[in-house]
């Protein structure tokens, strides 16, 4: 690959990530963090499920003689899990470098294609040569990724077999909340089975929803959010240059709206919808449509027949009425799918659905554009309505258009409304990590190496004090079980890491709330620009607004 | 705006564009270029239409005492025309700086909202204070843009009136081929009317289709193409990381595929369709679909159930069969629209259309997905089928999907095919110009000032030797009439600048053609990365592959 690299790629290979000063000293000890561990809400349940790993202490790395750190040659496995996020390759590079620095005979084995690779024993050895062209690059392609979980007794057994056969002493799982939960399950299983294999997780997700008091941010969020901010800002500038279109931009974030909120703070588009607020305020689809129509009218009256609306991917499921409709429709699909699909035409199916829906949901269903009504008449192979296929931005466009035409007919709207829809998602998950993410991920990988050498298992590595310079970052590990609570998943109570949603009383949302009215009618757009790897520190080293407001 | 600027914006305000060494000396004379002017194919017609401006010489700026350059205070107008392109603000900054350097009492007036602003006399004076926060920024928002042309006798008269009232001695038109054609019409008109107002055009378009032997590239192409290359590369890396999706990416470029070709050369996706080649080779929609299906099958056999296909926006109109279908359908719409729309349902309309279409077109029409068939049953307010509303990438996805399902049914395809569609367009038109475009545009603006001071009119400013360092660039002007030919537009022969299409025997296409087979099954993706304004020269100063292959 390196023969084939772009000029920027070649230069990025040689970037030396900045890390906590401590790491450079080489004298590292693992000590108790000192922070009182939060007691999980469902402590009793969690303790019962994780008898061997529950109740551990948060740890941090401190300067010291390195007592108790293994220095013999280790064989470590690493696996990437879930959607790619910028920095994954640097986690692996940091882990590799720290391992061979401690003992040049240590080996790093990458499991290919995600957790399935651990089950199947599909391996690529990460050597110095292998890791070189992946340093500071985007993507998860060094070993690939996958969405499987290792949960069934059969998979757990196969996994033990693989690790035993390969002589793996510890496994590093790079993934989001579910994958770190899976890491806890593995750690517990390995302890129960006395296999001796340790498990360490690293916190990944561009959505930014794996964070808590100790884990300040998941990796990849910085790079992805900056990329979307850049693109949204470009569209804002286009809007105010062409003065013609109202852009509806959907951004990634099914569960949490951190990405949308970060983009709002960086770019100041006219409207940014935040799913969590919509849920708390019990807003309906028509409330949201009315809010956008109001913006279109007000801006038009101010001579601005253009604008930008940012929409989080998961919006629909947070709208009171739409959520109820989905529940009611799913009930019909579950109980009367055969009857429903026995009708010849979609028109007949719609009639049937209306006859079964409660009055409120029936009204909401009728208000939707035809193509959306069609999608809702079908389920996917898992028996669920394919909500992710609904093009939320287009749904909003259609509904706003209807209202605007109505206002026009009534003579209440004299302007023009030309909507355009966009979805920014896949283009932000695999670019080369920002300096922040490159440094952060490299330090996370190194930290995993120290936690392993300290004999720990069932921990997620963390770096804190992230709003400071990398040299001042604090590294450590938090027991995964401490982050678990019990949630209903597919009809069963399961231990999961609670997703961090946007908190309406935290600084980032407060900042947004205090200022957004100024962004509605005026053009207050800010232009983040593309991520810079070079140049002045306040440009190339800038952190997200979310992190700045939460932590500095 | 500057109070509200991002860190990168603030730093970009202070960037000092690099310009031809000559400009720094301050000693500039306008001399004949010396290159034999190409004689337009339709010279006789052009000469008849442009008796006052036809037959002028190409000029260049040379070191000299500045004889014949006006040094009195001038009032100059500037107008932005058409879609925004990165660097427009720097054209204005370069023009302003050069004007006031020659005489601090000179004034620059920006016409607001495009050519309509000249007709209406809607003006914003560009002062030092006004221009400051627009330096090296993206967008056309300093004065806005518009798509009107000044052509009718009434508009021409109003335009003369505005310019006279404001005391404007010269007008700079920043736009693409049509706008520069319009500049020629204005220049001719003003000479005929003896108003004394000069007109100078600057070559803008992200599509890169305004170029010729003398104009090496239109401005904005560099920044926009790099931005799309970055985004396409991110999707490629995502594809090879997730190993799950086949991405169909539509890129801007209605008439010419320079953007798609540049992205192909920078990123090496698996397939890039080039409209010009498709036209020359007389390929049909089904040929193109077969080509993509073949790629999907071959990659799947190699264990790669993923890939990336790049599609130029204008593709459909270049496909022999689809072009014929459009022609036939447009004929039906023109001659039997009333009958067609008198039917109650789209099904009936389709039957009617089939009864009228020639057998070949009827077959093509049937082969299209339902929603596309629907779109083709309607015309826009100008009586045309809204081709731009056809989502080409989705059409290809639907057709490839049908074929793949068929192959699956026959047991010929065992892999998986999960397509995703994207359109990258509006996000690439308004970001801060790359260093190349920032320098190029600033130099273009300065050049316009020299051409005006030399008393020239009906010229498009150019900068050549663009593959060299800016200090070695050559500046000058080419008579617009020399670039004109006669083309049929809306039923009338009109003088227009011929769009530069991708030439199949030129170096960029040759390079693509010689290598693309290697990119089909292997993952040969290259990752351009986001535009860098700082850092090593080979990163921050890199030129497009198109320019490098054509000119260095």
mmCIF file with all atom_site columns, N, CA, C and O in Angstrom, chain A residues 248-269:
data_model
loop_
_atom_site.group_PDB
_atom_site.id
_atom_site.type_symbol
_atom_site.label_atom_id
_atom_site.label_alt_id
_atom_site.label_comp_id
_atom_site.label_asym_id
_atom_site.label_entity_id
_atom_site.label_seq_id
_atom_site.pdbx_PDB_ins_code
_atom_site.Cartn_x
_atom_site.Cartn_y
_atom_site.Cartn_z
_atom_site.occupancy
_atom_site.B_iso_or_equiv
_atom_site.pdbx_formal_charge
_atom_site.auth_seq_id
_atom_site.auth_comp_id
_atom_site.auth_asym_id
_atom_site.auth_atom_id
_atom_site.pdbx_PDB_model_num
ATOM 1  N N  . UNK A 1 248 ? -31.427 20.363 4.108  1.00 0.00 ? 248 UNK A N  1
ATOM 2  C CA . UNK A 1 248 ? -31.743 19.499 5.244  1.00 0.00 ? 248 UNK A CA 1
ATOM 3  C C  . UNK A 1 248 ? -30.641 18.442 5.301  1.00 0.00 ? 248 UNK A C  1
ATOM 4  O O  . UNK A 1 248 ? -30.519 17.624 4.386  1.00 0.00 ? 248 UNK A O  1
ATOM 5  N N  . UNK A 1 249 ? -29.841 18.491 6.356  1.00 0.00 ? 249 UNK A N  1
ATOM 6  C CA . UNK A 1 249 ? -28.674 17.613 6.423  1.00 0.00 ? 249 UNK A CA 1
ATOM 7  C C  . UNK A 1 249 ? -28.828 16.607 7.556  1.00 0.00 ? 249 UNK A C  1
ATOM 8  O O  . UNK A 1 249 ? -28.900 16.996 8.727  1.00 0.00 ? 249 UNK A O  1
ATOM 9  N N  . UNK A 1 250 ? -28.870 15.352 7.198  1.00 0.00 ? 250 UNK A N  1
ATOM 10 C CA . UNK A 1 250 ? -28.921 14.310 8.223  1.00 0.00 ? 250 UNK A CA 1
ATOM 11 C C  . UNK A 1 250 ? -27.497 13.931 8.589  1.00 0.00 ? 250 UNK A C  1
ATOM 12 O O  . UNK A 1 250 ? -26.643 13.775 7.710  1.00 0.00 ? 250 UNK A O  1
ATOM 13 N N  . UNK A 1 251 ? -27.239 13.795 9.899  1.00 0.00 ? 251 UNK A N  1
ATOM 14 C CA . UNK A 1 251 ? -25.917 13.398 10.378 1.00 0.00 ? 251 UNK A CA 1
ATOM 15 C C  . UNK A 1 251 ? -26.018 12.111 11.167 1.00 0.00 ? 251 UNK A C  1
ATOM 16 O O  . UNK A 1 251 ? -27.065 11.807 11.732 1.00 0.00 ? 251 UNK A O  1
ATOM 17 N N  . UNK A 1 252 ? -24.913 11.385 11.242 1.00 0.00 ? 252 UNK A N  1
ATOM 18 C CA . UNK A 1 252 ? -24.914 10.134 11.992 1.00 0.00 ? 252 UNK A CA 1
ATOM 19 C C  . UNK A 1 252 ? -25.250 10.385 13.461 1.00 0.00 ? 252 UNK A C  1
ATOM 20 O O  . UNK A 1 252 ? -24.999 11.453 14.004 1.00 0.00 ? 252 UNK A O  1
ATOM 21 N N  . UNK A 1 253 ? -25.802 9.375  14.109 1.00 0.00 ? 253 UNK A N  1
ATOM 22 C CA . UNK A 1 253 ? -26.191 9.453  15.521 1.00 0.00 ? 253 UNK A CA 1
ATOM 23 C C  . UNK A 1 253 ? -27.580 8.869  15.712 1.00 0.00 ? 253 UNK A C  1
ATOM 24 O O  . UNK A 1 253 ? -28.553 9.608  15.766 1.00 0.00 ? 253 UNK A O  1
ATOM 25 N N  . UNK A 1 254 ? -27.674 7.545  15.790 1.00 0.00 ? 254 UNK A N  1
ATOM 26 C CA . UNK A 1 254 ? -28.964 6.893  15.958 1.00 0.00 ? 254 UNK A CA 1
ATOM 27 C C  . UNK A 1 254 ? -29.522 7.137  17.363 1.00 0.00 ? 254 UNK A C  1
ATOM 28 O O  . UNK A 1 254 ? -30.667 7.541  17.520 1.00 0.00 ? 254 UNK A O  1
ATOM 29 N N  . UNK A 1 255 ? -28.678 6.863  18.379 1.00 0.00 ? 255 UNK A N  1
ATOM 30 C CA . UNK A 1 255 ? -29.156 6.942  19.756 1.00 0.00 ? 255 UNK A CA 1
ATOM 31 C C  . UNK A 1 255 ? -28.934 8.338  20.337 1.00 0.00 ? 255 UNK A C  1
ATOM 32 O O  . UNK A 1 255 ? -29.838 8.929  20.919 1.00 0.00 ? 255 UNK A O  1
ATOM 33 N N  . UNK A 1 256 ? -27.733 8.858  20.155 1.00 0.00 ? 256 UNK A N  1
ATOM 34 C CA . UNK A 1 256 ? -27.380 10.142 20.771 1.00 0.00 ? 256 UNK A CA 1
ATOM 35 C C  . UNK A 1 256 ? -27.116 11.193 19.692 1.00 0.00 ? 256 UNK A C  1
ATOM 36 O O  . UNK A 1 256 ? -26.731 10.862 18.580 1.00 0.00 ? 256 UNK A O  1
ATOM 37 N N  . UNK A 1 257 ? -27.327 12.451 20.052 1.00 0.00 ? 257 UNK A N  1
ATOM 38 C CA . UNK A 1 257 ? -27.148 13.544 19.092 1.00 0.00 ? 257 UNK A CA 1
ATOM 39 C C  . UNK A 1 257 ? -25.870 14.349 19.337 1.00 0.00 ? 257 UNK A C  1
ATOM 40 O O  . UNK A 1 257 ? -25.815 15.525 19.000 1.00 0.00 ? 257 UNK A O  1
ATOM 41 N N  . UNK A 1 258 ? -24.863 13.707 19.932 1.00 0.00 ? 258 UNK A N  1
ATOM 42 C CA . UNK A 1 258 ? -23.618 14.455 20.200 1.00 0.00 ? 258 UNK A CA 1
ATOM 43 C C  . UNK A 1 258 ? -23.017 15.037 18.928 1.00 0.00 ? 258 UNK A C  1
ATOM 44 O O  . UNK A 1 258 ? -22.499 16.148 18.934 1.00 0.00 ? 258 UNK A O  1
ATOM 45 N N  . UNK A 1 259 ? -23.046 14.264 17.846 1.00 0.00 ? 259 UNK A N  1
ATOM 46 C CA . UNK A 1 259 ? -22.450 14.739 16.590 1.00 0.00 ? 259 UNK A CA 1
ATOM 47 C C  . UNK A 1 259 ? -23.198 15.980 16.103 1.00 0.00 ? 259 UNK A C  1
ATOM 48 O O  . UNK A 1 259 ? -22.586 16.997 15.765 1.00 0.00 ? 259 UNK A O  1
ATOM 49 N N  . UNK A 1 260 ? -24.529 15.907 16.102 1.00 0.00 ? 260 UNK A N  1
ATOM 50 C CA . UNK A 1 260 ? -25.326 17.062 15.655 1.00 0.00 ? 260 UNK A CA 1
ATOM 51 C C  . UNK A 1 260 ? -25.060 18.270 16.554 1.00 0.00 ? 260 UNK A C  1
ATOM 52 O O  . UNK A 1 260 ? -24.901 19.397 16.068 1.00 0.00 ? 260 UNK A O  1
ATOM 53 N N  . UNK A 1 261 ? -24.982 18.034 17.849 1.00 0.00 ? 261 UNK A N  1
ATOM 54 C CA . UNK A 1 261 ? -24.761 19.143 18.790 1.00 0.00 ? 261 UNK A CA 1
ATOM 55 C C  . UNK A 1 261 ? -23.384 19.771 18.581 1.00 0.00 ? 261 UNK A C  1
ATOM 56 O O  . UNK A 1 261 ? -23.237 20.998 18.562 1.00 0.00 ? 261 UNK A O  1
ATOM 57 N N  . UNK A 1 262 ? -22.374 18.927 18.387 1.00 0.00 ? 262 UNK A N  1
ATOM 58 C CA . UNK A 1 262 ? -21.023 19.439 18.139 1.00 0.00 ? 262 UNK A CA 1
ATOM 59 C C  . UNK A 1 262 ? -21.000 20.276 16.858 1.00 0.00 ? 262 UNK A C  1
ATOM 60 O O  . UNK A 1 262 ? -20.395 21.356 16.819 1.00 0.00 ? 262 UNK A O  1
ATOM 61 N N  . UNK A 1 263 ? -21.663 19.782 15.831 1.00 0.00 ? 263 UNK A N  1
ATOM 62 C CA . UNK A 1 263 ? -21.727 20.519 14.565 1.00 0.00 ? 263 UNK A CA 1
ATOM 63 C C  . UNK A 1 263 ? -22.452 21.844 14.785 1.00 0.00 ? 263 UNK A C  1
ATOM 64 O O  . UNK A 1 263 ? -22.039 22.897 14.273 1.00 0.00 ? 263 UNK A O  1
ATOM 65 N N  . UNK A 1 264 ? -23.512 21.821 15.574 1.00 0.00 ? 264 UNK A N  1
ATOM 66 C CA . UNK A 1 264 ? -24.243 23.058 15.867 1.00 0.00 ? 264 UNK A CA 1
ATOM 67 C C  . UNK A 1 264 ? -23.326 24.078 16.532 1.00 0.00 ? 264 UNK A C  1
ATOM 68 O O  . UNK A 1 264 ? -23.312 25.256 16.157 1.00 0.00 ? 264 UNK A O  1
ATOM 69 N N  . UNK A 1 265 ? -22.548 23.618 17.512 1.00 0.00 ? 265 UNK A N  1
ATOM 70 C CA . UNK A 1 265 ? -21.671 24.537 18.245 1.00 0.00 ? 265 UNK A CA 1
ATOM 71 C C  . UNK A 1 265 ? -20.545 25.060 17.356 1.00 0.00 ? 265 UNK A C  1
ATOM 72 O O  . UNK A 1 265 ? -20.150 26.214 17.458 1.00 0.00 ? 265 UNK A O  1
ATOM 73 N N  . UNK A 1 266 ? -20.048 24.214 16.460 1.00 0.00 ? 266 UNK A N  1
ATOM 74 C CA . UNK A 1 266 ? -18.945 24.649 15.590 1.00 0.00 ? 266 UNK A CA 1
ATOM 75 C C  . UNK A 1 266 ? -19.408 25.516 14.423 1.00 0.00 ? 266 UNK A C  1
ATOM 76 O O  . UNK A 1 266 ? -18.679 26.392 13.986 1.00 0.00 ? 266 UNK A O  1
ATOM 77 N N  . UNK A 1 267 ? -20.610 25.256 13.919 1.00 0.00 ? 267 UNK A N  1
ATOM 78 C CA . UNK A 1 267 ? -21.022 25.860 12.643 1.00 0.00 ? 267 UNK A CA 1
ATOM 79 C C  . UNK A 1 267 ? -22.182 26.858 12.785 1.00 0.00 ? 267 UNK A C  1
ATOM 80 O O  . UNK A 1 267 ? -22.316 27.773 11.987 1.00 0.00 ? 267 UNK A O  1
ATOM 81 N N  . UNK A 1 268 ? -23.034 26.655 13.790 1.00 0.00 ? 268 UNK A N  1
ATOM 82 C CA . UNK A 1 268 ? -24.180 27.538 13.995 1.00 0.00 ? 268 UNK A CA 1
ATOM 83 C C  . UNK A 1 268 ? -25.165 27.594 12.819 1.00 0.00 ? 268 UNK A C  1
ATOM 84 O O  . UNK A 1 268 ? -25.489 28.676 12.315 1.00 0.00 ? 268 UNK A O  1
ATOM 85 N N  . UNK A 1 269 ? -25.614 26.423 12.386 1.00 0.00 ? 269 UNK A N  1
ATOM 86 C CA . UNK A 1 269 ? -26.648 26.399 11.338 1.00 0.00 ? 269 UNK A CA 1
ATOM 87 C C  . UNK A 1 269 ? -27.949 26.993 11.893 1.00 0.00 ? 269 UNK A C  1
ATOM 88 O O  . UNK A 1 269 ? -28.054 27.227 13.102 1.00 0.00 ? 269 UNK A O  1
#
